């Protein structure tokens, strides 16, 4: 099509080569059939040299193998977690983040190949980092004054700073309870800001499972001992590394074990187990606690929901822990669910992917030839 | 003889809070408001336990931790980090440097007492 007044032919060539994003057309064997100008620039290649090469080797992005396989198998567009579809690319000391989209291409009703598109989300990641830093500073600033308040209130409540009237005690109890709420909110502020903005930013690295479990369980050992609850870990040897954001993965486990502690009586047991099944690692936290009624089980992963057990003290939280845990697990491409029976106990299980290979790639230096 | 606790903390109100907690259970307390003072005090006389804030002027808590735990004379003194820094990286860094425990602010007096009892068991 050529508009009579336009000096430039309005055709696919023009459009494709002026796209802001790198695009590759590959066949069923993942060989490059065509690439646009941006793709050539980013990966330091061109149509002539790229044609016929396997796109995974050409770009150095090993996860393309799995992603393309998924699309070809499903004969549908790529559907996976944000993290699975993301790749970090380093080029000349600059860090870029791309999100990969792949659409299957059909010819005469048959699957012929795929269109691989990279979307530059670097700015988005930067914004997230700025916001995260800001939230981190703010929540830190809240903690110090809250300390003075909580310590003071506790001492007053216990009568350690003079006698109290019953009304005085009541008022202090109320202050104490609300301070606890503030404290939990601050703890969750970071994650809350992410859930609210509908994004979660994780950087998955190959992570040793036993390190992860140790780190999650360590801060709770003392508490478990105090409560008379047995806390055991059950990890078979030789588990492969998991593709996870270490801090966030630890957070999920710690949160689940912490919950278990809240709802398990003395003489009870909490077991943390990890098993591998194919490309996924199954983490489970099983307790012999009071259990969760069936009608509450689907609700607990929602925001601001808390299960009230019989005569259980409220955790003083706002019911975000499991919502955040679910968010983190899903951002890793995993799933989380609960099995529970009132009076018997509860098991929370979540999956993380086994680390498959480099999630990031460093591009070769681009030689500048006269601009 | 009552146990001597060194508190390294630069916020006045937190000092008041912690001192009140410790007075209530009969510990002797010495207070310093920056890392340099902390190291001076430790060199002069070994405390039985150190409560260490991380963000302090002159020399920060991480530096103090490194010095205390890196020195044969002092590495066995229990160090409890008491801080508003709640990020995993901070905790990890402190534990890697040899901190015995890591408590984030805000905390309840009972939590502090439990930890102190754990590391200084001879107190009644």
Coordinates of N, CA and C in Angstrom, one line a residue, chain A residues 77-301:
Chain A
X77 N 0.1 -18.4 22.6 CA 1.1 -17.4 23.0 C 1.6 -17.7 24.4
X78 N 2.8 -17.2 24.6 CA 3.6 -17.5 25.8 C 2.8 -17.0 27.1
X79 N 2.6 -18.0 28.0 CA 1.9 -17.6 29.2 C 2.7 -18.1 30.4
X80 N 3.4 -17.2 31.1 CA 4.2 -17.6 32.2 C 4.4 -16.4 33.1
X81 N 5.1 -16.6 34.2 CA 5.2 -15.6 35.2 C 6.1 -14.5 34.6
X82 N 6.0 -13.3 35.2 CA 6.8 -12.1 34.7 C 8.2 -12.5 34.8
X83 N 8.6 -13.1 35.9 CA 10.0 -13.4 36.1 C 10.5 -14.4 35.1
X84 N 9.7 -15.4 34.7 CA 10.2 -16.4 33.8 C 10.4 -15.8 32.4
X85 N 9.6 -14.8 32.1 CA 9.6 -14.2 30.8 C 10.6 -13.0 30.7
X86 N 11.3 -12.8 31.9 CA 12.2 -11.6 31.9 C 13.6 -12.1 31.7
X87 N 14.4 -11.2 31.1 CA 15.8 -11.5 31.0 C 16.6 -10.2 31.2
X88 N 17.7 -10.3 32.0 CA 18.6 -9.2 32.2 C 19.7 -9.3 31.2
X89 N 19.9 -8.2 30.6 CA 21.0 -8.2 29.5 C 22.0 -7.1 29.8
X90 N 23.2 -7.4 29.8 CA 24.3 -6.4 30.1 C 25.0 -6.1 28.8
X91 N 25.1 -4.8 28.5 CA 25.8 -4.5 27.3 C 26.6 -3.3 27.6
X92 N 27.9 -3.4 27.4 CA 28.8 -2.3 27.7 C 28.5 -1.6 29.0
X93 N 28.5 -2.4 30.1 CA 28.3 -1.8 31.4 C 26.9 -1.3 31.7
X94 N 26.0 -1.4 30.7 CA 24.7 -0.9 30.9 C 23.8 -2.1 31.2
X95 N 22.9 -2.0 32.1 CA 22.0 -3.1 32.4 C 20.6 -2.8 31.8
X96 N 20.1 -3.8 31.1 CA 18.8 -3.7 30.5 C 17.9 -4.8 31.0
X97 N 16.6 -4.6 31.1 CA 15.7 -5.7 31.4 C 14.7 -5.8 30.2
X98 N 14.5 -7.0 29.7 CA 13.6 -7.2 28.7 C 12.5 -8.2 29.1
X99 N 11.3 -8.0 28.7 CA 10.3 -9.0 28.9 C 10.0 -9.6 27.5
X100 N 10.0 -10.9 27.5 CA 9.9 -11.7 26.3 C 8.4 -12.0 26.0
X101 N 8.0 -11.8 24.8 CA 6.6 -12.2 24.4 C 6.8 -13.1 23.1
X102 N 6.1 -14.2 23.1 CA 6.3 -15.1 21.9 C 4.9 -15.5 21.4
X103 N 4.6 -15.3 20.2 CA 3.3 -15.7 19.6 C 3.6 -16.8 18.6
X104 N 2.8 -17.8 18.5 CA 3.0 -18.9 17.5 C 2.6 -18.4 16.2
X105 N 3.2 -18.8 15.2 CA 2.9 -18.5 13.8 C 2.4 -19.7 13.0
X106 N 1.2 -19.6 12.4 CA 0.7 -20.7 11.7 C 0.7 -20.5 10.2
X107 N 0.9 -21.5 9.5 CA 0.8 -21.4 8.0 C -0.1 -22.6 7.5
X108 N -1.1 -22.2 6.9 CA -2.1 -23.2 6.3 C -2.5 -24.1 7.5
X109 N -2.9 -23.5 8.6 CA -3.4 -24.3 9.7 C -2.4 -25.0 10.5
X110 N -1.2 -25.1 10.1 CA -0.2 -25.8 10.9 C 0.7 -24.9 11.6
X111 N 1.3 -25.3 12.8 CA 2.2 -24.5 13.5 C 3.5 -24.4 12.6
X112 N 3.9 -23.2 12.4 CA 5.1 -23.0 11.5 C 6.3 -22.5 12.3
X113 N 6.1 -21.7 13.2 CA 7.2 -21.1 14.0 C 6.7 -20.1 15.0
X114 N 7.5 -19.1 15.3 CA 7.1 -18.2 16.3 C 7.7 -16.8 16.1
X115 N 7.0 -15.8 16.7 CA 7.5 -14.4 16.6 C 7.9 -14.1 18.0
X116 N 9.2 -13.8 18.2 CA 9.7 -13.5 19.5 C 9.9 -12.0 19.6
X117 N 9.3 -11.4 20.6 CA 9.4 -9.9 20.8 C 10.0 -9.6 22.1
X118 N 11.0 -8.7 22.1 CA 11.5 -8.2 23.4 C 11.0 -6.9 23.7
X119 N 10.5 -6.7 24.9 CA 10.0 -5.3 25.3 C 11.0 -4.8 26.4
X120 N 11.5 -3.6 26.1 CA 12.4 -3.0 27.1 C 11.6 -2.5 28.3
X121 N 11.9 -3.2 29.4 CA 11.2 -2.8 30.7 C 12.2 -2.2 31.7
X122 N 13.3 -1.8 31.2 CA 14.4 -1.3 32.1 C 13.9 -0.2 32.9
X123 N 13.3 0.8 32.3 CA 12.8 2.0 33.0 C 11.8 1.6 34.1
X124 N 11.0 0.6 33.8 CA 10.0 0.1 34.7 C 10.7 -0.5 36.0
X125 N 11.7 -1.3 35.7 CA 12.5 -1.9 36.8 C 13.2 -0.8 37.6
X126 N 13.6 0.3 36.9 CA 14.3 1.4 37.7 C 13.3 2.1 38.6
X127 N 12.1 2.3 38.0 CA 11.1 3.0 38.8 C 10.8 2.1 40.1
X128 N 10.7 0.8 39.9 CA 10.4 -0.1 41.0 C 11.5 0.0 42.0
X129 N 12.7 0.1 41.6 CA 13.8 0.2 42.5 C 13.7 1.5 43.3
X130 N 13.4 2.6 42.6 CA 13.3 3.9 43.3 C 12.2 3.8 44.3
X131 N 11.1 3.3 44.0 CA 10.0 3.2 44.9 C 10.4 2.3 46.1
X132 N 11.0 1.2 45.8 CA 11.4 0.3 46.9 C 12.4 0.9 47.8
X133 N 13.3 1.7 47.3 CA 14.3 2.4 48.2 C 13.5 3.4 49.1
X134 N 12.6 4.1 48.5 CA 11.8 5.1 49.2 C 11.0 4.4 50.3
X135 N 10.3 3.4 50.0 CA 9.5 2.7 51.0 C 10.4 2.2 52.1
X136 N 11.6 1.7 51.7 CA 12.5 1.1 52.7 C 12.9 2.2 53.7
X137 N 13.2 3.4 53.2 CA 13.6 4.5 54.0 C 12.5 4.9 54.9
X138 N 11.3 5.0 54.4 CA 10.2 5.5 55.2 C 9.9 4.5 56.3
X139 N 9.9 3.2 55.9 CA 9.5 2.2 57.0 C 10.6 2.2 58.1
X140 N 11.8 2.4 57.7 CA 12.9 2.4 58.7 C 12.7 3.6 59.6
X141 N 12.3 4.8 59.1 CA 12.1 5.9 59.9 C 10.9 5.8 60.9
X142 N 10.0 4.9 60.5 CA 8.9 4.7 61.5 C 9.3 3.8 62.6
X143 N 10.2 3.0 62.4 CA 10.5 2.0 63.5 C 11.1 2.6 64.7
X144 N 11.9 3.6 64.6 CA 12.6 4.1 65.8 C 11.6 4.7 66.8
X145 N 10.8 5.7 66.3 CA 9.9 6.3 67.3 C 8.9 5.2 67.9
X146 N 8.5 4.3 67.0 CA 7.6 3.2 67.5 C 8.2 2.4 68.6
X147 N 9.5 2.3 68.6 CA 10.2 1.5 69.7 C 10.0 2.2 71.0
X148 N 10.2 3.5 71.0 CA 10.0 4.2 72.3 C 8.6 4.1 72.8
X149 N 7.7 4.2 71.9 CA 6.3 4.0 72.3 C 6.0 2.7 72.9
X150 N 6.4 1.6 72.1 CA 6.1 0.3 72.6 C 6.8 -0.1 73.9
X151 N 8.0 0.2 74.0 CA 8.8 -0.1 75.2 C 8.1 0.6 76.4
X152 N 7.8 1.9 76.2 CA 7.2 2.7 77.3 C 5.9 2.1 77.7
X153 N 5.0 1.9 76.7 CA 3.7 1.4 77.0 C 3.8 0.0 77.8
X154 N 4.6 -0.9 77.3 CA 4.8 -2.2 78.0 C 5.1 -2.0 79.4
X155 N 6.1 -1.1 79.7 CA 6.6 -0.9 81.0 C 5.5 -0.3 81.9
X156 N 4.8 0.6 81.3 CA 3.7 1.3 82.1 C 2.6 0.2 82.4
X157 N 2.3 -0.6 81.4 CA 1.3 -1.6 81.5 C 1.6 -2.6 82.6
X158 N 2.8 -3.0 82.7 CA 3.2 -3.9 83.7 C 3.4 -3.3 85.1
X159 N 3.1 -2.0 85.2 CA 3.2 -1.4 86.5 C 4.6 -1.1 86.9
X160 N 5.6 -1.2 86.0 CA 6.9 -1.1 86.4 C 7.3 0.4 86.6
X161 N 6.5 1.3 86.2 CA 6.8 2.7 86.4 C 5.8 3.3 87.3
X162 N 5.3 2.6 88.2 CA 4.3 3.1 89.1 C 2.9 2.4 89.0
X163 N 2.1 2.6 90.0 CA 0.8 1.9 90.0 C -0.2 2.5 88.9
X164 N -1.0 1.6 88.5 CA -2.0 2.1 87.5 C -3.4 1.9 88.0
X165 N -4.3 2.7 87.5 CA -5.7 2.5 87.8 C -6.2 1.4 86.7
X166 N -7.3 0.7 87.0 CA -7.8 -0.2 86.0 C -8.1 0.5 84.6
X167 N -8.6 1.6 84.7 CA -8.8 2.4 83.4 C -7.5 2.7 82.7
X168 N -6.6 3.0 83.5 CA -5.2 3.3 83.0 C -4.7 2.1 82.2
X169 N -4.9 1.0 82.9 CA -4.4 -0.3 82.2 C -5.1 -0.5 80.9
X170 N -6.4 -0.3 80.9 CA -7.2 -0.5 79.7 C -6.7 0.3 78.6
X171 N -6.5 1.6 78.9 CA -6.1 2.5 77.9 C -4.7 2.1 77.3
X172 N -3.8 1.7 78.2 CA -2.5 1.2 77.7 C -2.6 0.0 76.9
X173 N -3.5 -0.9 77.2 CA -3.7 -2.1 76.4 C -4.1 -1.8 75.0
X174 N -5.0 -0.8 74.9 CA -5.5 -0.4 73.6 C -4.3 0.2 72.8
X175 N -3.5 1.1 73.4 CA -2.4 1.7 72.8 C -1.4 0.6 72.3
X176 N -1.2 -0.3 73.2 CA -0.2 -1.4 72.8 C -0.7 -2.2 71.6
X177 N -2.0 -2.5 71.6 CA -2.5 -3.3 70.5 C -2.4 -2.5 69.2
X178 N -2.7 -1.3 69.2 CA -2.6 -0.5 68.0 C -1.2 -0.3 67.5
X179 N -0.3 -0.2 68.5 CA 1.1 -0.1 68.1 C 1.6 -1.4 67.4
X180 N 1.1 -2.5 67.9 CA 1.4 -3.7 67.3 C 0.9 -3.8 65.8
X181 N -0.3 -3.3 65.6 CA -0.8 -3.2 64.2 C 0.1 -2.3 63.4
X182 N 0.5 -1.2 63.9 CA 1.4 -0.3 63.1 C 2.7 -1.0 62.8
X183 N 3.2 -1.7 63.8 CA 4.4 -2.5 63.6 C 4.3 -3.5 62.5
X184 N 3.2 -4.2 62.5 CA 3.1 -5.2 61.4 C 2.9 -4.6 60.1
X185 N 2.2 -3.5 60.1 CA 2.0 -2.7 58.8 C 3.4 -2.3 58.3
X186 N 4.2 -1.8 59.1 CA 5.5 -1.4 58.7 C 6.3 -2.5 58.2
X187 N 6.2 -3.7 58.9 CA 6.9 -4.9 58.4 C 6.5 -5.2 57.0
X188 N 5.2 -5.0 56.7 CA 4.7 -5.4 55.4 C 4.6 -4.3 54.4
X189 N 5.0 -3.1 54.8 CA 4.8 -1.9 54.0 C 5.4 -2.1 52.6
X190 N 6.6 -2.6 52.6 CA 7.3 -2.9 51.3 C 6.5 -3.7 50.4
X191 N 6.1 -4.9 50.9 CA 5.4 -5.8 50.1 C 4.0 -5.2 49.7
X192 N 3.4 -4.5 50.7 CA 2.1 -4.0 50.4 C 2.1 -3.0 49.3
X193 N 3.2 -2.2 49.2 CA 3.3 -1.2 48.1 C 3.3 -1.9 46.8
X194 N 3.9 -3.1 46.8 CA 4.0 -3.8 45.5 C 2.7 -4.5 45.1
X195 N 2.1 -5.0 46.1 CA 0.8 -5.7 45.8 C -0.2 -4.6 45.3
X196 N -0.2 -3.5 45.9 CA -1.1 -2.4 45.5 C -0.8 -1.9 44.1
X197 N 0.4 -1.9 43.7 CA 0.7 -1.4 42.4 C 0.7 -2.5 41.4
X198 N 0.4 -3.7 41.9 CA 0.2 -4.8 40.9 C 1.5 -5.3 40.3
X199 N 2.6 -5.0 41.0 CA 3.8 -5.5 40.4 C 4.7 -6.1 41.5
X200 N 5.5 -7.0 41.1 CA 6.5 -7.5 42.0 C 7.8 -7.7 41.3
X201 N 8.8 -7.3 41.9 CA 10.1 -7.2 41.3 C 11.0 -8.2 41.9
X202 N 11.3 -9.3 41.2 CA 12.2 -10.2 41.8 C 13.4 -10.5 40.9
X203 N 14.5 -10.8 41.5 CA 15.6 -11.2 40.7 C 16.0 -12.6 41.1
X204 N 15.7 -13.6 40.2 CA 16.0 -14.9 40.6 C 17.4 -15.3 40.3
X205 N 18.1 -16.0 41.3 CA 19.4 -16.5 41.1 C 19.4 -18.0 41.5
X206 N 20.4 -18.7 41.0 CA 20.5 -20.1 41.5 C 20.7 -20.1 43.0
X207 N 19.8 -20.7 43.7 CA 19.9 -20.7 45.2 C 19.9 -22.1 45.8
X208 N 20.8 -22.2 46.8 CA 20.9 -23.5 47.4 C 19.7 -23.7 48.4
X209 N 19.0 -24.8 48.2 CA 17.8 -25.0 49.0 C 18.1 -25.1 50.5
X210 N 19.2 -25.8 50.8 CA 19.4 -26.0 52.3 C 19.8 -24.6 52.9
X211 N 20.5 -23.8 52.2 CA 20.8 -22.4 52.7 C 19.5 -21.7 53.0
X212 N 18.6 -21.8 52.0 CA 17.4 -21.1 52.1 C 16.6 -21.5 53.3
X213 N 16.4 -22.8 53.5 CA 15.6 -23.3 54.6 C 16.3 -23.0 55.9
X214 N 17.6 -23.1 56.0 CA 18.3 -22.7 57.3 C 18.0 -21.3 57.6
X215 N 18.2 -20.4 56.6 CA 18.0 -19.0 56.9 C 16.6 -18.7 57.3
X216 N 15.6 -19.4 56.8 CA 14.2 -19.1 57.1 C 13.9 -19.6 58.5
X217 N 14.5 -20.7 58.9 CA 14.1 -21.4 60.1 C 14.9 -20.8 61.3
X218 N 16.1 -20.4 61.1 CA 17.0 -19.9 62.2 C 16.3 -18.9 63.1
X219 N 15.7 -17.8 62.6 CA 15.2 -16.8 63.6 C 14.0 -17.4 64.4
X220 N 13.4 -18.5 63.9 CA 12.3 -19.0 64.6 C 12.6 -20.1 65.6
X221 N 13.8 -20.6 65.6 CA 14.1 -21.8 66.4 C 13.9 -21.4 67.9
X222 N 14.4 -20.2 68.3 CA 14.3 -19.8 69.7 C 12.9 -19.7 70.1
X223 N 12.1 -19.1 69.3 CA 10.7 -18.9 69.6 C 10.0 -20.3 69.7
X224 N 10.3 -21.2 68.8 CA 9.7 -22.6 68.9 C 10.1 -23.3 70.2
X225 N 11.4 -23.1 70.5 CA 11.9 -23.7 71.8 C 11.1 -23.2 72.9
X226 N 10.9 -21.8 73.0 CA 10.2 -21.2 74.1 C 8.8 -21.7 74.2
X227 N 8.2 -22.0 73.0 CA 6.8 -22.4 73.0 C 6.6 -23.9 73.2
X228 N 7.8 -24.6 73.2 CA 7.7 -26.1 73.4 C 7.2 -26.8 72.2
X229 N 7.5 -26.2 71.0 CA 7.1 -26.8 69.7 C 8.3 -27.3 69.0
X230 N 8.2 -28.5 68.5 CA 9.4 -29.1 67.8 C 9.4 -28.6 66.4
X231 N 10.6 -28.0 65.9 CA 10.7 -27.5 64.6 C 11.7 -28.3 63.9
X232 N 11.3 -29.1 62.9 CA 12.2 -30.0 62.2 C 12.3 -29.7 60.7
X233 N 13.5 -29.9 60.1 CA 13.6 -29.7 58.6 C 13.9 -31.1 58.0
X234 N 13.3 -31.4 56.9 CA 13.5 -32.6 56.2 C 13.9 -32.4 54.7
X235 N 15.2 -32.4 54.5 CA 15.6 -32.2 53.1 C 16.5 -33.3 52.7
X236 N 16.1 -34.0 51.5 CA 17.0 -35.0 51.0 C 18.3 -34.4 50.5
X237 N 19.3 -35.2 50.5 CA 20.6 -34.6 50.0 C 20.5 -34.4 48.5
X238 N 21.4 -33.6 47.9 CA 21.5 -33.5 46.5 C 20.3 -32.8 45.8
X239 N 19.7 -31.9 46.5 CA 18.6 -31.2 45.8 C 19.2 -30.2 44.9
X240 N 18.7 -30.1 43.7 CA 19.3 -29.1 42.7 C 19.0 -27.7 43.2
X241 N 19.7 -26.7 42.7 CA 19.4 -25.3 43.2 C 18.1 -24.8 42.6
X242 N 17.5 -23.9 43.3 CA 16.2 -23.4 42.9 C 16.4 -22.0 42.3
X243 N 15.6 -21.7 41.3 CA 15.7 -20.3 40.7 C 14.8 -19.4 41.6
X244 N 15.4 -18.6 42.5 CA 14.7 -17.9 43.4 C 15.4 -16.6 43.8
X245 N 14.6 -15.6 44.2 CA 15.1 -14.4 44.8 C 15.2 -14.8 46.3
X246 N 16.5 -14.9 46.7 CA 16.8 -15.5 48.0 C 15.9 -14.8 49.2
X247 N 16.0 -13.5 49.2 CA 15.4 -12.8 50.4 C 13.9 -13.1 50.4
X248 N 13.3 -13.0 49.2 CA 11.8 -13.2 49.1 C 11.4 -14.6 49.4
X249 N 12.2 -15.6 48.9 CA 11.9 -17.0 49.2 C 12.0 -17.2 50.7
X250 N 13.0 -16.7 51.3 CA 13.2 -16.8 52.8 C 12.0 -16.3 53.5
X251 N 11.5 -15.1 53.0 CA 10.4 -14.4 53.6 C 9.2 -15.4 53.6
X252 N 8.9 -16.0 52.4 CA 7.7 -16.9 52.3 C 7.8 -18.0 53.3
X253 N 9.0 -18.7 53.4 CA 9.1 -19.8 54.3 C 9.0 -19.3 55.8
X254 N 9.6 -18.2 56.1 CA 9.6 -17.7 57.5 C 8.1 -17.3 57.8
X255 N 7.4 -16.8 56.9 CA 6.1 -16.4 57.1 C 5.2 -17.6 57.4
X256 N 5.4 -18.7 56.6 CA 4.6 -19.9 56.8 C 4.9 -20.6 58.2
X257 N 6.2 -20.6 58.5 CA 6.6 -21.2 59.8 C 6.1 -20.4 60.9
X258 N 6.2 -19.1 60.8 CA 5.7 -18.2 61.8 C 4.3 -18.4 62.1
X259 N 3.5 -18.5 61.0 CA 2.1 -18.8 61.1 C 1.8 -20.1 61.8
X260 N 2.6 -21.1 61.4 CA 2.4 -22.4 62.0 C 2.6 -22.3 63.6
X261 N 3.7 -21.6 63.9 CA 4.0 -21.4 65.4 C 2.8 -20.7 66.1
X262 N 2.2 -19.8 65.4 CA 1.1 -19.1 66.1 C -0.1 -20.0 66.4
X263 N -0.3 -21.0 65.5 CA -1.5 -21.9 65.7 C -1.2 -23.3 66.2
X264 N 0.1 -23.5 66.7 CA 0.4 -24.8 67.2 C 0.7 -24.8 68.7
X265 N 0.1 -25.7 69.4 CA 0.3 -25.7 70.8 C 1.6 -26.4 71.3
X266 N 2.0 -26.2 72.5 CA 3.2 -26.8 73.0 C 3.1 -28.3 72.8
X267 N 4.2 -29.0 72.6 CA 4.2 -30.5 72.3 C 3.9 -30.7 70.9
X268 N 3.5 -29.7 70.1 CA 3.2 -29.9 68.7 C 4.5 -29.9 67.9
X269 N 4.3 -30.2 66.6 CA 5.5 -30.3 65.7 C 5.3 -29.5 64.4
X270 N 6.3 -28.8 64.0 CA 6.3 -28.2 62.7 C 7.4 -28.8 61.8
X271 N 7.0 -29.2 60.6 CA 8.0 -29.8 59.8 C 8.1 -29.1 58.5
X272 N 9.4 -28.8 58.1 CA 9.6 -28.1 56.8 C 10.3 -29.1 55.9
X273 N 9.6 -29.4 54.8 CA 10.1 -30.5 53.9 C 10.3 -29.9 52.5
X274 N 11.3 -30.5 51.8 CA 11.4 -30.1 50.4 C 11.6 -31.3 49.6
X275 N 10.9 -31.4 48.5 CA 11.0 -32.6 47.6 C 11.1 -32.1 46.1
X276 N 11.8 -32.9 45.3 CA 11.9 -32.5 43.9 C 10.9 -33.4 43.1
X277 N 10.2 -32.7 42.2 CA 9.4 -33.5 41.2 C 9.6 -32.9 39.9
X278 N 10.4 -33.5 39.0 CA 10.7 -32.9 37.7 C 11.4 -31.6 37.8
X279 N 10.8 -30.6 37.1 CA 11.4 -29.3 37.1 C 11.0 -28.4 38.3
X280 N 10.3 -29.0 39.2 CA 9.8 -28.1 40.3 C 10.3 -28.7 41.7
X281 N 10.5 -27.8 42.6 CA 10.8 -28.1 44.0 C 9.5 -27.8 44.8
X282 N 9.1 -28.8 45.6 CA 7.9 -28.6 46.5 C 8.4 -28.4 47.9
X283 N 8.0 -27.2 48.4 CA 8.3 -26.9 49.8 C 7.1 -27.0 50.6
X284 N 7.1 -27.7 51.7 CA 5.9 -27.8 52.5 C 6.2 -27.5 54.0
X285 N 5.2 -26.8 54.6 CA 5.3 -26.5 56.1 C 4.1 -27.2 56.7
X286 N 4.4 -28.2 57.5 CA 3.3 -29.0 58.1 C 3.3 -28.8 59.6
X287 N 2.1 -28.5 60.1 CA 2.0 -28.3 61.6 C 1.0 -29.2 62.2
X288 N 1.0 -29.4 63.5 CA 0.0 -30.3 64.2 C -0.9 -29.3 64.9
X289 N -1.1 -28.2 64.4 CA -1.9 -27.1 65.0 C -3.4 -27.3 64.9
X290 N -4.1 -26.2 65.1 CA -5.6 -26.3 65.3 C -6.3 -26.5 64.0
X291 N -5.6 -26.3 62.8 CA -6.3 -26.5 61.6 C -7.1 -25.3 61.1
X292 N -7.4 -25.3 59.8 CA -8.3 -24.3 59.2 C -9.5 -24.8 58.7
X293 N -10.7 -24.3 59.1 CA -12.0 -24.8 58.6 C -12.0 -24.7 57.1
X294 N -12.7 -25.7 56.5 CA -12.8 -25.8 55.0 C -13.3 -24.5 54.4
X295 N -14.3 -23.9 55.0 CA -14.8 -22.7 54.3 C -13.9 -21.5 54.4
X296 N -12.9 -21.6 55.2 CA -11.9 -20.5 55.3 C -10.7 -20.7 54.4
X297 N -10.5 -21.9 54.0 CA -9.3 -22.3 53.3 C -9.0 -21.5 52.0
X298 N -10.1 -21.3 51.2 CA -9.8 -20.6 50.0 C -9.7 -19.1 50.2
X299 N -10.2 -18.6 51.4 CA -10.1 -17.1 51.6 C -8.8 -16.7 52.1
X300 N -8.0 -17.6 52.7 CA -6.9 -17.1 53.5 C -5.8 -16.5 52.7
X301 N -5.7 -16.7 51.4 CA -4.7 -16.1 50.6 C -5.1 -14.7 50.2

